[in-house]
Amino acid sequence: MSEEPVKEEKTCDENCDACPSAHQCSLPKALLQKAKIDVKHVILILSGKGGVGKSMVSVNLAFALANHDRKVGLLDLDFHGPNIPKMLGIEDKRATVLGKGIEPIYAAGNLAVMSMAFLLPNTSTPVVWRGPIKMSAIRQFLNQVNWGPLDYLVVDLPPGTGDEALTIAQSAPNVRGAVIVTTPQDVAVMDAVKAAKFIGKLNVPVIGIIENMSGMICPHCGSSSDIFSRGGGKKAAEDLGVPCLGAIPLDPEMVKAGDEGRPMILQHTGSPTGKAVDAVMENLVKLVEST
Amino acid sequence: MSEEPVKEEKTCDENCDACPSAHQCSLPKALLQKAKIDVKHVILILSGKGGVGKSMVSVNLAFALANHDRKVGLLDLDFHGPNIPKMLGIEDKRATVLGKGIEPIYAAGNLAVMSMAFLLPNTSTPVVWRGPIKMSAIRQFLNQVNWGPLDYLVVDLPPGTGDEALTIAQSAPNVRGAVIVTTPQDVAVMDAVKAAKFIGKLNVPVIGIIENMSGMICPHCGSSSDIFSRGGGKKAAEDLGVPCLGAIPLDPEMVKAGDEGRPMILQHTGSPTGKAVDAVMENLVKLVEST
């Protein structure tokens, strides 16, 4: 009989409660149950590349659904750059604890918002978190925010196919699908196709693709310049066999709306950009309401 | 004497070898030693918000340093959207293993490049990784790529203050500092300030801030439009007490250069944008060479 000590078993037995490293584990399998949030449809807004306009789409879609008398939650999952509150002009609000849960901030009577920004001391505090802590925070945002019963939860994700996107796709109930935002430039479209394949692997359908920054109208001469090229989003949608929800131009008016906390969809300016946003959002509402 | 079983100790003893969850741990402390890469200066390119031009800055800075006869490595740490190879026109190359290491791809005789894109079967394959796996991959890129002795390693990071930025700042040797890229719009500047505070917490100095997409020249009428506003990067630099390295306009020529794999700095077009890129890169080279 050998006198070698029995080697310790190093594989995961999925019993997180007995594991000394559960609090810093990337795959706490026992925690991957669906979160307890009362919502009929969860819609994920994602992109491959950053800076393509995900938050602008999230904000305008949330208001479009709220305007259709739906009870809507808007969840900002960009922990490192939580810009949704700034885009709604509510960046100075702070979340409060009520009963057993956190109270969301209301941007309208039927539109509740939650963001890391509401939990930070000020707008310049960085969130220096690794993946597993973000995973735990996402589950808290789903389970412990007093959302009440929701028709829709619109989730604004950071760019890419990392921890945040994986966690929400796996732990949110009733994920209706993902909207992928891209600019028409090659590198953004390439990353949008990656994002579509990623979400497909998680068995989440792509609701459609939005082409943002599609041409720019010069405020001086009124000519259109295809600064980030044009048509890339439409082509990606065709290649992937998913709907193209429309194109939105790059417009200083839109950037200003974001910086000033006044979503385009509420402004009714009648400008070409305003009309484009309205049309894309109506396409999207029709698609998600049709099931 | 109590008959209660002794409770298992659940705190980390920093002995990763004996821990059953080390392979999926977010904080494997024993692995946080400095990587064995022979490099004099590591320069991190980061931002708070995505899509502000980090990769453009990384590519042009790497060539600027190479043009000064330095031996340069360019490391693309955006696993989910590795766009550096596309911007250099080498996205079809695949990395090979030579000896005990991975061979980088050479964009010039003295400019070696490594990116996740060189290890994927094609450009549309997504990388669906959580933080701890990315941490391990970053250490492999530092330790197991045949970089040879380098004067500079320029590191292109994904947006934000998450796993990739934390891991490289903690495990790369000789981190000279970070360059922060922003557009002038409020939300991007807000996130740039967060990024500066984050990197300060890790004791990495900010080399300077670059304001990208600072005004746009209409190709039809030649007028300049402040599409993303103007001056936000300069103001952030003043507020943080760090150098402003200059401003680069938004220019369809630049977007085309990126999509076609021909960095601006190699083109010598004499255009205002080309001159702005040259000036920013020379400022940066002067600053990093001065120590």
Tab-separated table of C-alpha atoms in Angstrom, chain A residues 8-12 17-21 23-27 32 49-51 80-83 86-87 120 122-132 134-135 159-163 166-167 170 185-187 190-191 193-194 197-198 201 213 216 218-221 223-228 250-252 255 258-259, chain B residues 8-12 17-21 23-27 32 49-51 80-83 86-87 120 122-132 134-135 159-163 166-167 170 185-187 190-191 193-194 197-198 201 213 216 218-221 223-228 250-252 255 258-259:
chain	number	residue	atom	x	y	z
A	8	GLU	CA	-6.854	16.833	-2.665
A	9	GLU	CA	-9.638	16.924	-5.255
A	10	LYS	CA	-9.308	20.230	-7.110
A	11	THR	CA	-12.450	20.217	-9.232
A	12	CYS	CA	-15.535	22.292	-8.460
A	17	ASP	CA	-21.469	27.338	0.353
A	18	ALA	CA	-18.629	24.965	1.294
A	19	CYS	CA	-15.999	26.506	-1.013
A	20	PRO	CA	-13.401	28.832	0.547
A	21	SER	CA	-13.158	30.870	-2.671
A	23	HIS	CA	-16.750	35.055	-2.855
A	24	GLN	CA	-14.157	35.566	-5.567
A	25	CYS	CA	-15.194	32.811	-7.962
A	26	SER	CA	-15.979	33.542	-11.612
A	27	LEU	CA	-18.386	30.641	-11.999
A	32	LEU	CA	-26.722	31.012	-11.649
A	49	LYS	CA	-17.481	48.277	-30.220
A	50	GLY	CA	-17.876	51.052	-27.667
A	51	GLY	CA	-19.156	54.560	-28.320
A	80	HIS	CA	-17.309	51.808	-15.263
A	81	GLY	CA	-19.106	54.459	-17.329
A	82	PRO	CA	-22.706	54.662	-16.011
A	83	ASN	CA	-23.969	57.446	-18.286
A	86	LYS	CA	-26.506	61.987	-17.052
A	87	MET	CA	-28.453	61.417	-20.299
A	120	LEU	CA	-21.595	56.464	-5.888
A	122	ASN	CA	-20.047	61.662	-6.932
A	123	THR	CA	-19.779	61.537	-10.743
A	124	SER	CA	-15.984	61.216	-10.798
A	125	THR	CA	-15.661	58.143	-8.533
A	126	PRO	CA	-14.407	55.181	-10.576
A	127	VAL	CA	-15.734	51.672	-9.972
A	128	VAL	CA	-12.660	49.440	-9.814
A	129	TRP	CA	-14.275	46.020	-9.857
A	130	ARG	CA	-13.303	42.699	-11.315
A	131	GLY	CA	-15.843	40.434	-13.024
A	132	PRO	CA	-17.106	38.352	-10.086
A	134	LYS	CA	-19.906	42.848	-11.034
A	135	MET	CA	-21.767	39.543	-11.323
A	159	PRO	CA	-19.506	47.138	-25.034
A	160	GLY	CA	-18.285	43.613	-25.672
A	161	THR	CA	-19.073	40.082	-24.723
A	162	GLY	CA	-17.737	39.897	-21.166
A	163	ASP	CA	-19.000	39.414	-17.637
A	166	LEU	CA	-22.974	36.909	-19.842
A	167	THR	CA	-24.391	37.408	-16.371
A	170	GLN	CA	-27.922	33.900	-17.848
A	185	GLN	CA	-17.676	51.716	-40.114
A	186	ASP	CA	-16.011	48.340	-40.822
A	187	VAL	CA	-14.460	47.816	-37.369
A	190	MET	CA	-17.138	43.433	-37.470
A	191	ASP	CA	-17.606	43.710	-33.696
A	193	VAL	CA	-21.362	40.506	-35.906
A	194	LYS	CA	-19.276	39.088	-33.043
A	197	LYS	CA	-22.856	35.404	-32.568
A	198	PHE	CA	-22.158	35.731	-28.849
A	201	LYS	CA	-24.564	31.109	-28.280
A	213	MET	CA	-24.057	57.719	-36.810
A	216	MET	CA	-23.887	63.518	-40.764
A	218	CYS	CA	-23.433	69.697	-41.817
A	219	PRO	CA	-25.146	72.434	-39.756
A	220	HIS	CA	-23.510	75.055	-42.031
A	221	CYS	CA	-24.239	73.866	-45.574
A	223	SER	CA	-24.845	68.530	-46.983
A	224	SER	CA	-24.623	64.970	-45.756
A	225	SER	CA	-21.183	63.428	-45.140
A	226	ASP	CA	-20.770	59.700	-44.648
A	227	ILE	CA	-18.222	60.221	-41.903
A	228	PHE	CA	-18.360	56.652	-40.589
A	250	LEU	CA	-24.855	61.724	-36.417
A	251	ASP	CA	-26.182	65.072	-35.290
A	252	PRO	CA	-24.772	67.682	-32.871
A	255	VAL	CA	-25.002	64.839	-28.689
A	258	GLY	CA	-27.403	63.499	-24.314
A	259	ASP	CA	-25.167	65.972	-22.530
B	8	GLU	CA	-13.858	25.264	7.671
B	9	GLU	CA	-11.769	28.437	7.315
B	10	LYS	CA	-13.181	30.385	4.372
B	11	THR	CA	-10.601	33.099	3.962
B	12	CYS	CA	-7.943	33.058	1.257
B	17	ASP	CA	-1.682	25.853	-5.571
B	18	ALA	CA	-3.684	24.264	-2.759
B	19	CYS	CA	-6.978	26.020	-3.530
B	20	PRO	CA	-9.654	24.031	-5.414
B	21	SER	CA	-10.953	27.193	-7.107
B	23	HIS	CA	-8.461	28.272	-11.887
B	24	GLN	CA	-11.576	30.378	-11.662
B	25	CYS	CA	-10.485	32.833	-8.989
B	26	SER	CA	-10.661	36.576	-9.529
B	27	LEU	CA	-7.795	37.371	-7.167
B	32	LEU	CA	0.110	38.826	-9.153
B	49	LYS	CA	-16.080	55.775	-22.495
B	50	GLY	CA	-15.807	53.478	-25.512
B	51	GLY	CA	-15.448	54.546	-29.140
B	80	HIS	CA	-14.065	41.272	-27.232
B	81	GLY	CA	-13.298	43.783	-30.009
B	82	PRO	CA	-9.641	43.274	-31.026
B	83	ASN	CA	-9.474	45.876	-33.796
B	86	LYS	CA	-7.743	45.423	-38.830
B	87	MET	CA	-6.408	48.974	-38.379
B	120	LEU	CA	-9.089	33.232	-33.456
B	122	ASN	CA	-11.893	34.178	-38.129
B	123	THR	CA	-12.850	37.832	-37.634
B	124	SER	CA	-16.438	37.069	-36.572
B	125	THR	CA	-15.657	34.661	-33.715
B	126	PRO	CA	-16.628	36.247	-30.386
B	127	VAL	CA	-14.490	35.762	-27.271
B	128	VAL	CA	-16.941	34.864	-24.495
B	129	TRP	CA	-14.685	35.097	-21.468
B	130	ARG	CA	-15.184	36.162	-17.903
B	131	GLY	CA	-12.606	38.265	-16.056
B	132	PRO	CA	-10.390	35.560	-14.508
B	134	LYS	CA	-8.826	37.289	-19.373
B	135	MET	CA	-6.418	37.808	-16.488
B	159	PRO	CA	-12.894	51.071	-22.250
B	160	GLY	CA	-13.429	51.265	-18.520
B	161	THR	CA	-11.768	50.335	-15.288
B	162	GLY	CA	-12.299	46.579	-15.158
B	163	ASP	CA	-10.288	43.379	-15.252
B	166	LEU	CA	-6.387	46.263	-13.394
B	167	THR	CA	-4.444	43.186	-14.468
B	170	GLN	CA	-0.619	45.211	-11.603
B	185	GLN	CA	-18.579	65.642	-25.012
B	186	ASP	CA	-19.604	65.809	-21.328
B	187	VAL	CA	-20.297	62.096	-20.827
B	190	MET	CA	-16.832	62.555	-17.065
B	191	ASP	CA	-15.688	58.976	-17.756
B	193	VAL	CA	-11.850	61.773	-15.161
B	194	LYS	CA	-12.992	58.476	-13.622
B	197	LYS	CA	-8.697	58.594	-10.773
B	198	PHE	CA	-8.690	54.828	-11.277
B	201	LYS	CA	-5.315	54.550	-7.298
B	213	MET	CA	-13.063	64.025	-32.422
B	216	MET	CA	-15.240	68.137	-37.673
B	218	CYS	CA	-17.210	69.356	-43.527
B	219	PRO	CA	-15.748	67.878	-46.731
B	220	HIS	CA	-18.314	69.880	-48.752
B	221	CYS	CA	-18.064	73.437	-47.398
B	223	SER	CA	-16.634	74.652	-42.206
B	224	SER	CA	-15.840	73.232	-38.805
B	225	SER	CA	-18.674	71.839	-36.672
B	226	ASP	CA	-18.188	71.101	-32.993
B	227	ILE	CA	-20.201	67.920	-33.259
B	228	PHE	CA	-19.058	66.493	-29.919
B	250	LEU	CA	-13.069	63.999	-36.508
B	251	ASP	CA	-12.298	63.340	-40.147
B	252	PRO	CA	-13.729	60.799	-42.619
B	255	VAL	CA	-12.072	56.624	-40.279
B	258	GLY	CA	-8.611	52.787	-39.856
B	259	ASP	CA	-10.950	50.684	-41.980
